[in-house]
């Protein structure tokens, strides 16, 4: 089977390469046995039970990182496969792992062949000594994703999925080959020492390894092809490589009037390199594509690409996907870059770790400039082992991705002083000042190594927004570019302060490039607000953040650009937000469905006229009608045209100004189906259908069968149940003839900025119903017409007993003072009858009670709450006519 694959690979090679090398390679992804067991060693595997069949890429955290159990499996996974290896002319055997997280040990026929520390760079293991030819070979791979204080990242706001989560390759080489063991996994480096519009140089540096017992005189031959596939030139140089040694040779091509690579025209030349023996046989070959481009900063520190100004606008990117974890096929990596390019972006921060080769190839092909980094996040361990692993990661990243035209920046730290206390806990023998000094020393050392490996590219670190901390630590002087992760409008108030912050830094450090390395806010597609607020996770607040930051970047020429946090929502097991275990700051959902903020950027960045009706996640509308019987609610329109003309149900609603690439139109929806038709510019149009269920202010006008109202107590936003499609309206105070609460207060957290809690609520997928509450509520009333009703009351204790003991005071409540008690006991009466007693509810658990109630004599439904110990509260209430 393997021979057949190799023959097929060689046959395919004939169609695109002038070199027919004897070296062979093929993936080993299918049909591995997998066992998860932390206690075994390799000798005990033979009798172990519980093996199951898996294909690579694979992670064992694709599900448990998203369930209700605290934490996820960080342990040992064993992979086993029997591989028949026929004897050929190529008997130097290597396994190439594109990614395995995070400590990997390889055994062949019971013998250790190699190991690797670090979960995000590729590595090669020589298995020649352990393998048997013309025989079956047992390959065993042990992968361990447990916490290791010597391996970054120590902590981070993303999930550390375990497993062999990228492709695994078998490589067969002759005795002489391009040195794939130098950390590059390739052995050939392409660079452009000189570039201008008139002339360019392409340097090919080939490293060759000779495993034979004799000195070898070989030739390195390189061919350069134009973007349309025509051969431009072939050059060849001899190389003398000693027995058991490595050598290198360089070839330089001179190109007149090169076609320059830009985001608009990502022109790539092809380079083929062959290693030729004295008989003219090709021993090894290498093929890659390379573009000609140069970057520099002008006097204001704005970026120039090929001498022309360019503002970097793009996103950060994590590599996971629903149901797959981080074990993605190559096509999903490529698809992400196509989606980014279609938005109009020209920049990607590959955060916070090196990613799949397919993603980098797509950046080259589609014209996306890139910043790539290693995962030193939040804190460090002050040890030789941590430094050695960090240096190894940096060298591997640079060597493996050195040939990519798209990469212009190497990074090596993210918010590394964010968790100084954690750093002190991991290094208890050191004081704070000394620890910060060690961080600075490591940063300086890594910067020097990056410059040693690749002086042609810029270096950077991303800091969180504590200016003084990094300034005092000397961290702002180390790299060419300083990245700032700024969250004004999210973690802190006042969006415009982001621009003020950047202005101050530029004034203090006029020689440094500046990139907003992260900015944005979380959003849940189920949450919408007419008057959005900071930290409410509404789609509308997220859009407001991006509209503000984009303008702040454009008006500051010294800001090279910015990277939205994040391209798409991603797994972060420790998060307990509206959608637990997900960091929801993406401008696309986890499944890559666009949010409104994506359409905002598409309008802002499109070079062609653009128009899009937004609010795609809010097509069903519910609320109380105005006096005309209409339900006025906002719809967002995104465009790069000055105005947009809106038609509702065939009638002109008006022509609205488009400011900062969006317009917020208050649409008076009628009951039932509503057709929205928007036109702009010359020939632009978009259509969308919305559905509305307006309730009259006086509910008694309805019949019981028309009553189906869900109210989210303590919330100012609408919530859409993803399963039932029920829409929960924001809380409202009771008014005669309507429905609502009497008394109590809305609890705030996050320094008074966030409604409710950020804790996960167990027993439900509808966290937003239970993460808010009205504390000390007295009554919930519904003036419904006479008849039978199903009433549902929802409760969740959103502060633990320990927290309640500490927080028995006003928590920044709106309205009456909110007082928490360690223990609660309160009683609930429905229309005068005792229906429920609430005593010491379990912490963070969704509790749902239903009652069947008859409203009679025009008195509606009256639910009373009486506290006996501690305060009363209510999270949500539903009233449905029967």
PDB file of N, CA and C in Angstrom, residues 799-807 843:
ATOM      1  N   UNK A 799     -24.585  33.837  42.858  1.00  0.00           N
ATOM      2  CA  UNK A 799     -23.444  34.099  43.733  1.00  0.00           C
ATOM      3  C   UNK A 799     -23.325  32.936  44.701  1.00  0.00           C
ATOM      4  N   UNK A 800     -22.132  32.377  44.795  1.00  0.00           N
ATOM      5  CA  UNK A 800     -21.918  31.239  45.679  1.00  0.00           C
ATOM      6  C   UNK A 800     -22.145  31.657  47.126  1.00  0.00           C
ATOM      7  N   UNK A 801     -22.302  30.672  47.982  1.00  0.00           N
ATOM      8  CA  UNK A 801     -22.494  30.962  49.400  1.00  0.00           C
ATOM      9  C   UNK A 801     -21.339  31.804  49.937  1.00  0.00           C
ATOM     10  N   UNK A 802     -20.108  31.442  49.539  1.00  0.00           N
ATOM     11  CA  UNK A 802     -18.945  32.205  49.995  1.00  0.00           C
ATOM     12  C   UNK A 802     -19.020  33.647  49.523  1.00  0.00           C
ATOM     13  N   UNK A 803     -19.410  33.820  48.257  1.00  0.00           N
ATOM     14  CA  UNK A 803     -19.509  35.181  47.732  1.00  0.00           C
ATOM     15  C   UNK A 803     -20.611  35.958  48.431  1.00  0.00           C
ATOM     16  N   UNK A 804     -21.726  35.301  48.731  1.00  0.00           N
ATOM     17  CA  UNK A 804     -22.834  35.992  49.385  1.00  0.00           C
ATOM     18  C   UNK A 804     -22.439  36.435  50.783  1.00  0.00           C
ATOM     19  N   UNK A 805     -21.615  35.641  51.435  1.00  0.00           N
ATOM     20  CA  UNK A 805     -21.152  36.034  52.760  1.00  0.00           C
ATOM     21  C   UNK A 805     -20.269  37.274  52.697  1.00  0.00           C
ATOM     22  N   UNK A 806     -19.535  37.415  51.587  1.00  0.00           N
ATOM     23  CA  UNK A 806     -18.629  38.556  51.433  1.00  0.00           C
ATOM     24  C   UNK A 806     -19.334  39.787  50.870  1.00  0.00           C
ATOM     25  N   UNK A 807     -20.454  39.579  50.181  1.00  0.00           N
ATOM     26  CA  UNK A 807     -21.049  40.673  49.417  1.00  0.00           C
ATOM     27  C   UNK A 807     -22.417  41.080  49.948  1.00  0.00           C
ATOM     28  N   UNK A 843     -25.835  26.462  44.094  1.00  0.00           N
ATOM     29  CA  UNK A 843     -25.153  27.548  43.397  1.00  0.00           C
ATOM     30  C   UNK A 843     -25.074  27.273  41.897  1.00  0.00           C
TER      31      UNK A 843
END
